mmCIF file of C-alpha atoms in Angstrom:
data_model
loop_
_atom_site.group_PDB
_atom_site.id
_atom_site.type_symbol
_atom_site.label_atom_id
_atom_site.label_comp_id
_atom_site.label_asym_id
_atom_site.label_seq_id
_atom_site.Cartn_x
_atom_site.Cartn_y
_atom_site.Cartn_z
ATOM 1 C CA ARG A 840 -14.448 4.507 -5.848
ATOM 2 C CA PHE A 841 -15.017 6.411 -9.105
ATOM 3 C CA PHE A 842 -11.381 6.651 -10.268
ATOM 4 C CA GLU A 843 -10.316 3.264 -8.868
ATOM 5 C CA ASN A 844 -13.207 1.127 -10.090
ATOM 6 C CA ALA A 845 -16.301 2.668 -11.660
ATOM 7 C CA VAL A 846 -14.474 4.325 -14.548
ATOM 8 C CA TYR A 847 -13.088 0.949 -15.700
ATOM 9 C CA LEU A 848 -16.565 -0.566 -15.633
ATOM 10 C CA ALA A 849 -17.909 2.386 -17.637
ATOM 11 C CA PHE A 850 -15.167 1.990 -20.285
ATOM 12 C CA PRO A 851 -14.716 -1.796 -20.590
ATOM 13 C CA SER A 852 -13.069 -1.752 -24.021
ATOM 14 C CA TYR A 853 -9.351 -2.312 -24.510
ATOM 15 C CA ASP A 854 -9.345 0.882 -26.554
ATOM 16 C CA LEU A 855 -7.678 2.977 -23.837
ATOM 17 C CA ALA A 856 -7.958 6.378 -25.515
ATOM 18 C CA PRO A 857 -11.622 7.147 -24.575
ATOM 19 C CA ARG A 858 -11.146 6.185 -20.927
ATOM 20 C CA LYS A 859 -7.907 8.110 -20.539
ATOM 21 C CA ALA A 860 -9.431 11.187 -22.210
ATOM 22 C CA PHE A 861 -12.398 10.998 -19.827
ATOM 23 C CA GLN A 862 -10.101 10.628 -16.798
ATOM 24 C CA VAL A 863 -8.160 13.728 -17.827
ATOM 25 C CA LEU A 864 -11.389 15.731 -18.184
ATOM 26 C CA ALA A 865 -12.710 14.464 -14.857
ATOM 27 C CA SER A 866 -9.450 15.324 -13.080
ATOM 28 C CA GLN A 867 -9.410 18.786 -14.616
ATOM 29 C CA ALA A 868 -13.018 19.330 -13.518
ATOM 30 C CA VAL A 869 -12.193 18.364 -9.924
ATOM 31 C CA ALA A 870 -9.153 20.665 -9.863
ATOM 32 C CA LYS A 871 -11.149 23.547 -11.362
ATOM 33 C CA HIS A 872 -13.903 23.079 -8.783
ATOM 34 C CA ILE A 873 -11.367 23.295 -5.937
ATOM 35 C CA ILE A 874 -9.606 26.352 -7.379
ATOM 36 C CA ASP A 875 -12.777 28.264 -8.326
ATOM 37 C CA GLN A 876 -14.887 27.496 -5.262
ATOM 38 C CA PRO A 877 -16.181 30.373 -3.092
ATOM 39 C CA SER A 878 -13.729 31.560 -0.453
ATOM 40 C CA GLU A 879 -16.063 30.508 2.379
ATOM 41 C CA ASP A 880 -15.639 26.866 1.272
ATOM 42 C CA LEU A 881 -11.831 26.937 1.128
ATOM 43 C CA LEU A 882 -11.348 26.129 4.817
ATOM 44 C CA ASP A 883 -13.465 22.975 4.548
ATOM 45 C CA SER A 884 -11.556 21.914 1.440
ATOM 46 C CA ALA A 885 -8.238 22.557 3.185
ATOM 47 C CA ARG A 886 -9.289 20.332 6.088
ATOM 48 C CA GLU A 887 -10.189 17.495 3.717
ATOM 49 C CA LEU A 888 -6.932 17.871 1.790
ATOM 50 C CA GLN A 889 -5.022 17.782 5.080
ATOM 51 C CA LYS A 890 -6.770 14.522 5.996
ATOM 52 C CA ALA A 891 -5.786 13.065 2.626
ATOM 53 C CA VAL A 892 -2.146 14.089 3.143
ATOM 54 C CA GLU A 893 -2.001 12.686 6.692
ATOM 55 C CA ALA A 894 -3.461 9.365 5.513
ATOM 56 C CA GLY A 895 -0.988 9.143 2.637
ATOM 57 C CA HIS A 896 -3.655 9.364 -0.086
ATOM 58 C CA LEU A 897 -2.351 12.676 -1.453
ATOM 59 C CA LEU A 898 1.283 12.798 -2.595
ATOM 60 C CA ALA A 899 3.167 15.255 -4.766
ATOM 61 C CA TYR A 900 6.269 15.196 -6.936
ATOM 62 C CA SER A 901 7.907 17.930 -8.986
ATOM 63 C CA ALA A 902 10.444 17.711 -11.787
ATOM 64 C CA GLU A 903 11.706 21.117 -10.634
ATOM 65 C CA PRO A 904 14.617 20.437 -8.235
ATOM 66 C CA ALA A 905 13.843 23.445 -6.008
ATOM 67 C CA VAL A 906 10.195 22.462 -5.621
ATOM 68 C CA GLU A 907 11.059 18.813 -5.024
ATOM 69 C CA GLN A 908 13.581 19.835 -2.374
ATOM 70 C CA ALA A 909 10.868 21.853 -0.642
ATOM 71 C CA LEU A 910 8.546 18.826 -0.698
ATOM 72 C CA ALA A 911 11.212 16.600 0.872
ATOM 73 C CA GLY A 912 10.641 16.329 4.589
ATOM 74 C CA THR A 913 6.892 16.773 4.250
ATOM 75 C CA ARG A 914 4.242 14.062 4.159
ATOM 76 C CA LEU A 915 3.418 15.068 0.602
ATOM 77 C CA SER A 916 6.671 13.458 -0.579
ATOM 78 C CA GLY A 917 5.760 9.943 0.619
ATOM 79 C CA GLU A 918 9.330 9.112 1.599
ATOM 80 C CA LEU A 919 10.145 6.083 3.713
ATOM 81 C CA PRO A 920 11.244 7.339 7.162
ATOM 82 C CA ARG A 921 14.804 6.804 8.337
ATOM 83 C CA THR A 922 14.613 5.453 11.878
ATOM 84 C CA SER A 923 16.198 2.838 14.094
ATOM 85 C CA ARG A 924 12.942 2.256 15.978
ATOM 86 C CA PRO A 925 11.019 -0.999 15.433
ATOM 87 C CA PHE A 926 9.276 -0.587 12.085
ATOM 88 C CA VAL A 927 6.839 -2.436 9.845
ATOM 89 C CA GLU A 928 5.112 -1.719 6.575
ATOM 90 C CA ALA A 929 3.398 -4.096 4.163
ATOM 91 C CA VAL A 930 3.312 -2.986 0.519
ATOM 92 C CA VAL A 931 1.455 -4.692 -2.329
ATOM 93 C CA ASN A 932 2.241 -4.119 -6.016
ATOM 94 C CA ASN A 933 0.102 -5.444 -8.845
ATOM 95 C CA THR A 934 2.084 -7.713 -11.198
ATOM 96 C CA SER A 935 -0.750 -9.031 -13.368
ATOM 97 C CA GLY A 936 -1.904 -5.970 -15.312
ATOM 98 C CA THR A 937 -5.405 -6.231 -13.843
ATOM 99 C CA LYS A 938 -7.548 -3.545 -12.195
ATOM 100 C CA LEU A 939 -8.441 -5.832 -9.287
ATOM 101 C CA ASP A 940 -6.608 -3.971 -6.490
ATOM 102 C CA TYR A 941 -9.955 -2.361 -5.645
ATOM 103 C CA TYR A 942 -11.168 -5.765 -4.416
ATOM 104 C CA LEU A 943 -8.140 -6.623 -2.259
ATOM 105 C CA GLY A 944 -8.493 -6.671 1.524
ATOM 106 C CA ARG A 945 -5.653 -7.155 3.970
ATOM 107 C CA THR A 946 -4.734 -7.321 7.623
ATOM 108 C CA VAL A 947 -1.294 -7.115 9.243
ATOM 109 C CA THR A 948 -0.377 -8.728 12.576
ATOM 110 C CA TYR A 949 2.937 -7.740 14.176
ATOM 111 C CA THR A 950 4.320 -9.641 17.179
ATOM 112 C CA ARG A 951 7.522 -8.869 19.105
ATOM 113 C CA THR A 952 8.623 -11.006 22.049
ATOM 114 C CA SER A 953 10.656 -8.434 24.042
ATOM 115 C CA CYS A 954 12.291 -4.998 23.926
ATOM 116 C CA SER A 955 15.744 -6.600 23.783
ATOM 117 C CA SER A 956 16.969 -8.219 20.581
ATOM 118 C CA SER A 957 14.320 -10.752 19.777
ATOM 119 C CA GLU A 958 12.216 -12.566 17.202
ATOM 120 C CA VAL A 959 9.598 -10.575 15.347
ATOM 121 C CA SER A 960 6.845 -12.093 13.230
ATOM 122 C CA VAL A 961 4.750 -10.220 10.687
ATOM 123 C CA THR A 962 1.696 -11.952 9.208
ATOM 124 C CA VAL A 963 -0.045 -10.381 6.228
ATOM 125 C CA ALA A 964 -3.441 -11.877 5.355
ATOM 126 C CA LEU A 965 -4.664 -10.979 1.859
ATOM 127 C CA HIS A 966 -8.252 -11.601 0.715
ATOM 128 C CA ASN A 967 -9.334 -11.301 -2.909
ATOM 129 C CA TYR A 968 -12.949 -10.123 -2.893
ATOM 130 C CA ALA A 969 -13.168 -9.910 -6.699
ATOM 131 C CA PRO A 970 -16.069 -11.816 -8.298
ATOM 132 C CA ASP A 971 -15.255 -14.625 -10.728
ATOM 133 C CA HIS A 972 -17.764 -13.322 -13.292
ATOM 134 C CA GLY A 973 -19.416 -10.098 -14.396
ATOM 135 C CA LEU A 974 -16.310 -7.929 -14.756
ATOM 136 C CA PRO A 975 -15.065 -6.658 -18.145
ATOM 137 C CA ASP A 976 -11.935 -8.204 -19.618
ATOM 138 C CA SER A 977 -10.047 -4.910 -19.215
ATOM 139 C CA VAL A 978 -10.483 -5.170 -15.418
ATOM 140 C CA LEU A 979 -9.546 -8.857 -15.416
ATOM 141 C CA GLY A 980 -6.389 -8.249 -17.454
ATOM 142 C CA ARG A 981 -7.542 -10.532 -20.264
ATOM 143 C CA ALA A 982 -6.151 -8.647 -23.233
ATOM 144 C CA PRO A 983 -6.401 -10.166 -26.709
ATOM 145 C CA GLY A 984 -3.496 -12.505 -27.412
ATOM 146 C CA ILE A 985 -2.450 -13.062 -23.794
ATOM 147 C CA ARG A 986 -1.508 -16.700 -23.219
ATOM 148 C CA PRO A 987 -2.126 -18.500 -21.019
ATOM 149 C CA GLU A 988 -5.444 -16.763 -20.509
ATOM 150 C CA PRO A 989 -5.697 -15.470 -16.900
ATOM 151 C CA ILE A 990 -8.176 -17.034 -14.490
ATOM 152 C CA ALA A 991 -11.164 -14.689 -14.138
ATOM 153 C CA GLY A 992 -10.765 -12.648 -10.978
ATOM 154 C CA GLU A 993 -7.248 -13.919 -10.132
ATOM 155 C CA GLU A 994 -4.760 -11.248 -9.117
ATOM 156 C CA GLY A 995 -0.986 -11.440 -9.332
ATOM 157 C CA LEU A 996 0.824 -9.512 -6.593
ATOM 158 C CA LEU A 997 4.243 -8.806 -5.168
ATOM 159 C CA LEU A 998 3.980 -8.543 -1.398
ATOM 160 C CA SER A 999 6.860 -6.695 0.288
ATOM 161 C CA VAL A 1000 7.411 -6.165 4.006
ATOM 162 C CA PHE A 1001 9.755 -3.459 5.307
ATOM 163 C CA GLY A 1002 11.350 -4.181 8.685
ATOM 164 C CA THR A 1003 13.518 -2.570 11.335
ATOM 165 C CA GLN A 1004 16.991 -1.239 10.563
ATOM 166 C CA GLY A 1005 19.512 -3.946 11.409
ATOM 167 C CA ALA A 1006 16.960 -6.766 11.317
ATOM 168 C CA SER A 1007 17.424 -9.895 9.220
ATOM 169 C CA ILE A 1008 14.869 -12.286 7.759
ATOM 170 C CA THR A 1009 15.037 -15.867 9.017
ATOM 171 C CA THR A 1010 12.072 -17.651 7.411
ATOM 172 C CA ALA A 1011 8.877 -16.964 5.511
ATOM 173 C CA THR A 1012 5.814 -19.133 4.981
ATOM 174 C CA ILE A 1013 2.681 -19.011 2.818
ATOM 175 C CA ASP A 1014 -0.235 -20.674 4.582
ATOM 176 C CA GLY A 1015 2.277 -22.549 6.729
ATOM 177 C CA ARG A 1016 4.469 -23.760 3.844
ATOM 178 C CA ARG A 1017 8.039 -22.541 3.433
ATOM 179 C CA ALA A 1018 8.329 -19.731 0.881
ATOM 180 C CA PHE A 1019 11.239 -18.489 -1.186
ATOM 181 C CA VAL A 1020 11.725 -14.734 -0.926
ATOM 182 C CA GLU A 1021 13.676 -11.879 -2.480
ATOM 183 C CA THR A 1022 15.577 -9.607 -0.103
ATOM 184 C CA GLY A 1023 16.900 -6.090 -0.370
ATOM 185 C CA SER A 1024 17.079 -2.822 1.545
ATOM 186 C CA GLU A 1025 15.778 0.727 1.313
ATOM 187 C CA LYS A 1026 17.004 3.597 3.484
ATOM 188 C CA GLY A 1027 18.415 1.083 5.928
ATOM 189 C CA HIS A 1028 15.231 -0.972 6.208
ATOM 190 C CA PRO A 1029 15.379 -4.642 5.153
ATOM 191 C CA VAL A 1030 12.794 -5.442 2.468
ATOM 192 C CA VAL A 1031 11.481 -8.972 1.948
ATOM 193 C CA SER A 1032 9.283 -9.736 -1.079
ATOM 194 C CA VAL A 1033 7.279 -12.745 -2.242
ATOM 195 C CA PRO A 1034 5.201 -13.144 -5.447
ATOM 196 C CA LEU A 1035 1.608 -14.334 -5.039
ATOM 197 C CA ASN A 1036 -1.397 -15.297 -7.126
ATOM 198 C CA ILE A 1037 -4.766 -15.057 -5.368
ATOM 199 C CA LYS A 1038 -7.924 -16.493 -6.888
ATOM 200 C CA PRO A 1039 -11.319 -14.807 -6.396
ATOM 201 C CA GLY A 1040 -12.675 -15.481 -2.919
ATOM 202 C CA GLN A 1041 -9.317 -16.850 -1.734
ATOM 203 C CA GLN A 1042 -7.404 -15.706 1.348
ATOM 204 C CA ILE A 1043 -3.648 -16.190 1.745
ATOM 205 C CA ALA A 1044 -1.628 -15.666 4.935
ATOM 206 C CA VAL A 1045 2.072 -14.884 4.566
ATOM 207 C CA THR A 1046 4.241 -14.852 7.708
ATOM 208 C CA PHE A 1047 7.734 -13.356 7.869
ATOM 209 C CA HIS A 1048 10.097 -14.060 10.783
ATOM 210 C CA PHE A 1049 12.824 -11.521 11.576
ATOM 211 C CA ASP A 1050 15.678 -11.321 14.051
ATOM 212 C CA ASP A 1051 15.405 -7.747 15.331
ATOM 213 C CA PRO A 1052 17.983 -5.700 17.254
ATOM 214 C CA SER A 1053 17.128 -4.171 20.630
ATOM 215 C CA ALA A 1054 14.236 -1.731 20.357
ATOM 216 C CA THR A 1055 15.064 1.993 20.518
ATOM 217 C CA GLY A 1056 11.461 3.108 21.038
ATOM 218 C CA PRO A 1057 7.831 2.226 20.323
ATOM 219 C CA LEU A 1058 6.894 0.415 17.120
ATOM 220 C CA ILE A 1059 6.266 2.544 14.020
ATOM 221 C CA VAL A 1060 3.557 1.266 11.684
ATOM 222 C CA ALA A 1061 3.464 2.726 8.157
ATOM 223 C CA ASP A 1062 0.364 1.859 6.122
ATOM 224 C CA GLN A 1063 0.180 1.772 2.341
ATOM 225 C CA PRO A 1064 -2.976 3.722 1.399
ATOM 226 C CA THR A 1065 -5.625 1.379 0.006
ATOM 227 C CA ILE A 1066 -9.316 1.476 -0.903
ATOM 228 C CA ARG A 1067 -10.197 -0.990 1.845
ATOM 229 C CA GLU A 1068 -8.793 0.211 5.153
ATOM 230 C CA GLU A 1069 -5.916 -1.949 6.343
ATOM 231 C CA ARG A 1070 -6.278 -3.405 9.831
ATOM 232 C CA THR A 1071 -3.012 -3.659 11.774
ATOM 233 C CA THR A 1072 -2.727 -5.488 15.095
ATOM 234 C CA ALA A 1073 0.434 -5.123 17.222
ATOM 235 C CA ARG A 1074 1.133 -7.623 19.983
ATOM 236 C CA GLY A 1075 3.780 -8.103 22.655
ATOM 237 C CA ALA A 1076 6.609 -5.625 23.271
ATOM 238 C CA VAL A 1077 5.494 -2.797 20.988
ATOM 239 C CA SER A 1078 5.740 0.190 23.373
ATOM 240 C CA CYS A 1079 9.410 0.002 24.330
ATOM 241 C CA PRO A 1080 11.028 3.106 25.914
ATOM 242 C CA LEU A 1081 12.757 5.676 23.734
ATOM 243 C CA THR A 1082 16.546 5.736 23.642
ATOM 244 C CA GLY A 1083 19.018 8.295 22.339
ATOM 245 C CA ALA A 1084 19.190 6.498 18.972
ATOM 246 C CA SER A 1085 15.464 6.710 18.240
ATOM 247 C CA ARG A 1086 15.238 9.789 15.988
ATOM 248 C CA VAL A 1087 12.787 9.586 13.060
ATOM 249 C CA SER A 1088 13.562 11.465 9.836
ATOM 250 C CA GLY A 1089 11.468 11.384 6.706
ATOM 251 C CA SER A 1090 7.912 12.196 5.893
ATOM 252 C CA ARG A 1091 5.783 9.111 5.494
ATOM 253 C CA ALA A 1092 2.511 9.059 7.365
ATOM 254 C CA TYR A 1093 2.905 6.569 10.211
ATOM 255 C CA SER A 1094 1.401 5.655 13.571
ATOM 256 C CA THR A 1095 2.360 3.937 16.807
ATOM 257 C CA PRO A 1096 0.244 1.325 18.627
#
């Protein structure tokens, strides 16, 4: 809560230097506390750090090739897993320059009709809990000179859904209305993206329909770490038997229903 929200409320000015200097000092203080703590506390700290890694909240990258190679294949790297098993992940990126991600809630509902090649639907419901007043302009993204002036509390997002290897998108809707999407791929997974603007207090439901190949094992759900815990519901044929083509490689934290 402190680094994601409170610090921006404490430094509301668009003069970024004081806030960034404070964040550096605060981060250094946290690191020093962990390094210098008594040895009897190290085990408790290690357990908490392990929880953070397993949940995807703690990631690491190194510009040193040897160190980065050592990180690859661990959950610290945050890599998207390579797998032919049924797969889903919803990822949200801020496109509006605001600090409103702290107020975003979301749920994901995955439905598969059968273990053979079949239709899959993924519905992502996003709720903007940001207030429409009382937040500093730096949180709202209302920098001097920006035109048109953003609506207070409105957040601009790019919602992307990663699907199963070999799947193809058929349709997408926003609150039941046909939506235009951008498509791509990453490590064999199809990626479908749609831009959104969500006003304060508003909820938007985006549904993606895929044609999926035959399942090679149980569904894999990868969650993007967020402040508000994401709720994922899996329905239908989500516990299909493993086949010889169901190996998972990569290091992202993931779960099965």
